mmCIF file of C-alpha atoms in Angstrom:
data_model
loop_
_atom_site.group_PDB
_atom_site.id
_atom_site.type_symbol
_atom_site.label_atom_id
_atom_site.label_comp_id
_atom_site.label_asym_id
_atom_site.label_seq_id
_atom_site.Cartn_x
_atom_site.Cartn_y
_atom_site.Cartn_z
ATOM 1 C CA MET A 53 -31.798 21.727 -5.859
ATOM 2 C CA VAL A 54 -33.974 21.229 -9.411
ATOM 3 C CA PRO A 55 -32.178 21.799 -12.552
ATOM 4 C CA VAL A 56 -34.279 24.372 -14.288
ATOM 5 C CA PHE A 57 -34.315 24.774 -18.165
ATOM 6 C CA TYR A 58 -36.012 26.641 -20.756
ATOM 7 C CA GLU A 59 -37.607 25.058 -24.278
ATOM 8 C CA ILE A 60 -38.585 21.374 -24.705
ATOM 9 C CA PHE A 61 -36.727 19.168 -27.340
ATOM 10 C CA SER A 62 -39.712 17.631 -29.460
ATOM 11 C CA GLU A 63 -40.152 13.962 -29.195
ATOM 12 C CA LYS A 64 -38.437 13.715 -32.679
ATOM 13 C CA SER A 65 -35.148 15.322 -31.354
ATOM 14 C CA PRO A 66 -32.339 12.884 -30.468
ATOM 15 C CA GLY A 67 -32.579 14.224 -26.715
ATOM 16 C CA ASN A 68 -35.039 12.004 -26.248
ATOM 17 C CA GLY A 69 -37.707 14.627 -24.208
ATOM 18 C CA LEU A 70 -35.096 16.956 -22.335
ATOM 19 C CA ILE A 71 -35.231 20.412 -21.863
ATOM 20 C CA TYR A 72 -32.885 22.908 -22.594
ATOM 21 C CA TRP A 73 -32.602 26.691 -22.705
ATOM 22 C CA SER A 74 -31.381 27.974 -26.525
ATOM 23 C CA LYS A 75 -29.702 31.413 -27.412
ATOM 24 C CA GLY A 76 -30.566 30.538 -31.118
ATOM 25 C CA ARG A 77 -27.180 29.876 -32.395
ATOM 26 C CA CYS A 78 -25.745 28.555 -35.475
ATOM 27 C CA ARG A 79 -23.607 25.357 -33.288
ATOM 28 C CA ASN A 80 -25.766 22.749 -31.123
ATOM 29 C CA MET A 81 -23.220 22.146 -28.586
ATOM 30 C CA LEU A 82 -24.521 21.720 -25.568
ATOM 31 C CA SER A 83 -23.075 23.582 -22.357
ATOM 32 C CA TYR A 84 -24.205 23.425 -18.416
ATOM 33 C CA ILE A 85 -24.139 26.100 -15.812
ATOM 34 C CA GLY A 86 -23.357 24.144 -12.599
ATOM 35 C CA ALA A 87 -21.109 20.951 -12.208
ATOM 36 C CA GLY A 88 -23.050 18.418 -9.846
ATOM 37 C CA LYS A 89 -24.070 15.205 -10.039
ATOM 38 C CA VAL A 90 -27.004 16.006 -12.350
ATOM 39 C CA SER A 91 -25.248 17.980 -15.034
ATOM 40 C CA LYS A 92 -22.356 15.659 -15.111
ATOM 41 C CA SER A 93 -24.838 13.029 -15.448
ATOM 42 C CA MET A 94 -26.902 14.663 -18.382
ATOM 43 C CA ALA A 95 -23.462 15.607 -20.184
ATOM 44 C CA LEU A 96 -22.249 11.993 -19.901
ATOM 45 C CA TYR A 97 -25.275 11.085 -21.257
ATOM 46 C CA GLN A 98 -25.979 13.103 -23.932
ATOM 47 C CA LYS A 99 -21.971 13.077 -25.064
ATOM 48 C CA SER A 100 -23.022 9.430 -25.543
ATOM 49 C CA ARG A 101 -25.909 10.213 -27.723
ATOM 50 C CA GLY A 102 -24.068 11.960 -30.598
ATOM 51 C CA PHE A 103 -24.120 15.301 -29.375
ATOM 52 C CA GLU A 104 -21.175 17.757 -28.778
ATOM 53 C CA ILE A 105 -19.926 19.069 -25.401
ATOM 54 C CA GLY A 106 -19.061 22.557 -25.205
ATOM 55 C CA GLY A 107 -18.474 23.009 -21.467
ATOM 56 C CA PHE A 108 -19.048 23.528 -17.770
ATOM 57 C CA TYR A 109 -19.254 26.950 -15.765
ATOM 58 C CA SER A 110 -19.591 26.649 -11.754
ATOM 59 C CA ARG A 111 -18.749 28.537 -8.876
ATOM 60 C CA SER A 112 -16.395 25.795 -7.554
ATOM 61 C CA ALA A 113 -13.261 26.003 -10.407
ATOM 62 C CA ALA A 114 -12.693 22.117 -9.269
ATOM 63 C CA SER A 115 -16.213 20.999 -10.009
ATOM 64 C CA ALA A 116 -16.037 22.293 -14.007
ATOM 65 C CA GLN A 117 -12.709 20.921 -13.749
ATOM 66 C CA THR A 118 -13.469 17.438 -13.201
ATOM 67 C CA ALA A 119 -17.003 17.792 -15.212
ATOM 68 C CA ALA A 120 -14.591 18.999 -18.153
ATOM 69 C CA ALA A 121 -12.264 15.964 -17.958
ATOM 70 C CA LEU A 122 -14.879 13.094 -18.034
ATOM 71 C CA THR A 123 -16.768 15.667 -20.721
ATOM 72 C CA GLU A 124 -13.638 15.878 -22.984
ATOM 73 C CA SER A 125 -15.368 19.404 -22.244
ATOM 74 C CA LYS A 126 -13.888 22.813 -21.855
ATOM 75 C CA VAL A 127 -13.963 24.701 -18.496
ATOM 76 C CA TYR A 128 -15.233 28.292 -19.009
ATOM 77 C CA GLY A 129 -13.987 30.707 -16.442
ATOM 78 C CA SER A 130 -17.876 32.865 -16.123
ATOM 79 C CA VAL A 131 -21.489 33.293 -17.493
ATOM 80 C CA SER A 132 -20.739 35.230 -19.901
ATOM 81 C CA GLU A 133 -18.152 33.915 -21.617
ATOM 82 C CA LEU A 134 -19.583 30.635 -21.944
ATOM 83 C CA ALA A 135 -22.910 32.226 -23.169
ATOM 84 C CA THR A 136 -21.112 33.346 -25.934
ATOM 85 C CA SER A 137 -19.548 29.941 -26.979
ATOM 86 C CA CYS A 138 -22.623 28.136 -26.847
ATOM 87 C CA SER A 139 -26.139 27.788 -28.251
ATOM 88 C CA ILE A 140 -27.698 25.803 -25.959
ATOM 89 C CA ILE A 141 -27.435 26.052 -22.337
ATOM 90 C CA PHE A 142 -28.391 23.580 -19.447
ATOM 91 C CA ILE A 143 -28.889 25.567 -16.071
ATOM 92 C CA ALA A 144 -28.638 22.569 -13.225
ATOM 93 C CA THR A 145 -28.227 24.932 -10.017
ATOM 94 C CA PRO A 146 -28.772 25.434 -6.596
ATOM 95 C CA ASP A 147 -32.285 26.945 -6.933
ATOM 96 C CA ASP A 148 -31.227 29.872 -4.472
ATOM 97 C CA ALA A 149 -28.437 30.666 -7.532
ATOM 98 C CA ILE A 150 -31.222 30.574 -10.653
ATOM 99 C CA SER A 151 -32.014 34.079 -10.361
ATOM 100 C CA GLY A 152 -28.300 35.021 -10.244
ATOM 101 C CA VAL A 153 -27.909 32.813 -13.230
ATOM 102 C CA ALA A 154 -30.852 34.403 -15.277
ATOM 103 C CA THR A 155 -29.467 37.875 -14.534
ATOM 104 C CA ALA A 156 -26.039 36.647 -16.043
ATOM 105 C CA LEU A 157 -27.323 34.992 -18.958
ATOM 106 C CA SER A 158 -29.559 38.276 -19.810
ATOM 107 C CA ASP A 159 -26.510 40.675 -19.582
#
């Protein structure tokens, strides 16, 4: 699995070089599509650095619930619900799921 992200934080941003996709919303709330080891680790690190974690969407509700509990955030029921609620979305899914996620985000 390779996480795919789309835009780069500048070196002066508090993201320390993390890469993200943003729809240009006004709140800087970070959310994740995929709730595996990569996204949970990133979210815990980012939360420790002061970022607001919005929540997780995953094909596995149990994975999303675990990740949300660890970060004191929300479980989203769909990609579209997450996309309309959050300003910065990290995509951390298996490679074969990326195109489906991208399609869902573009709708």
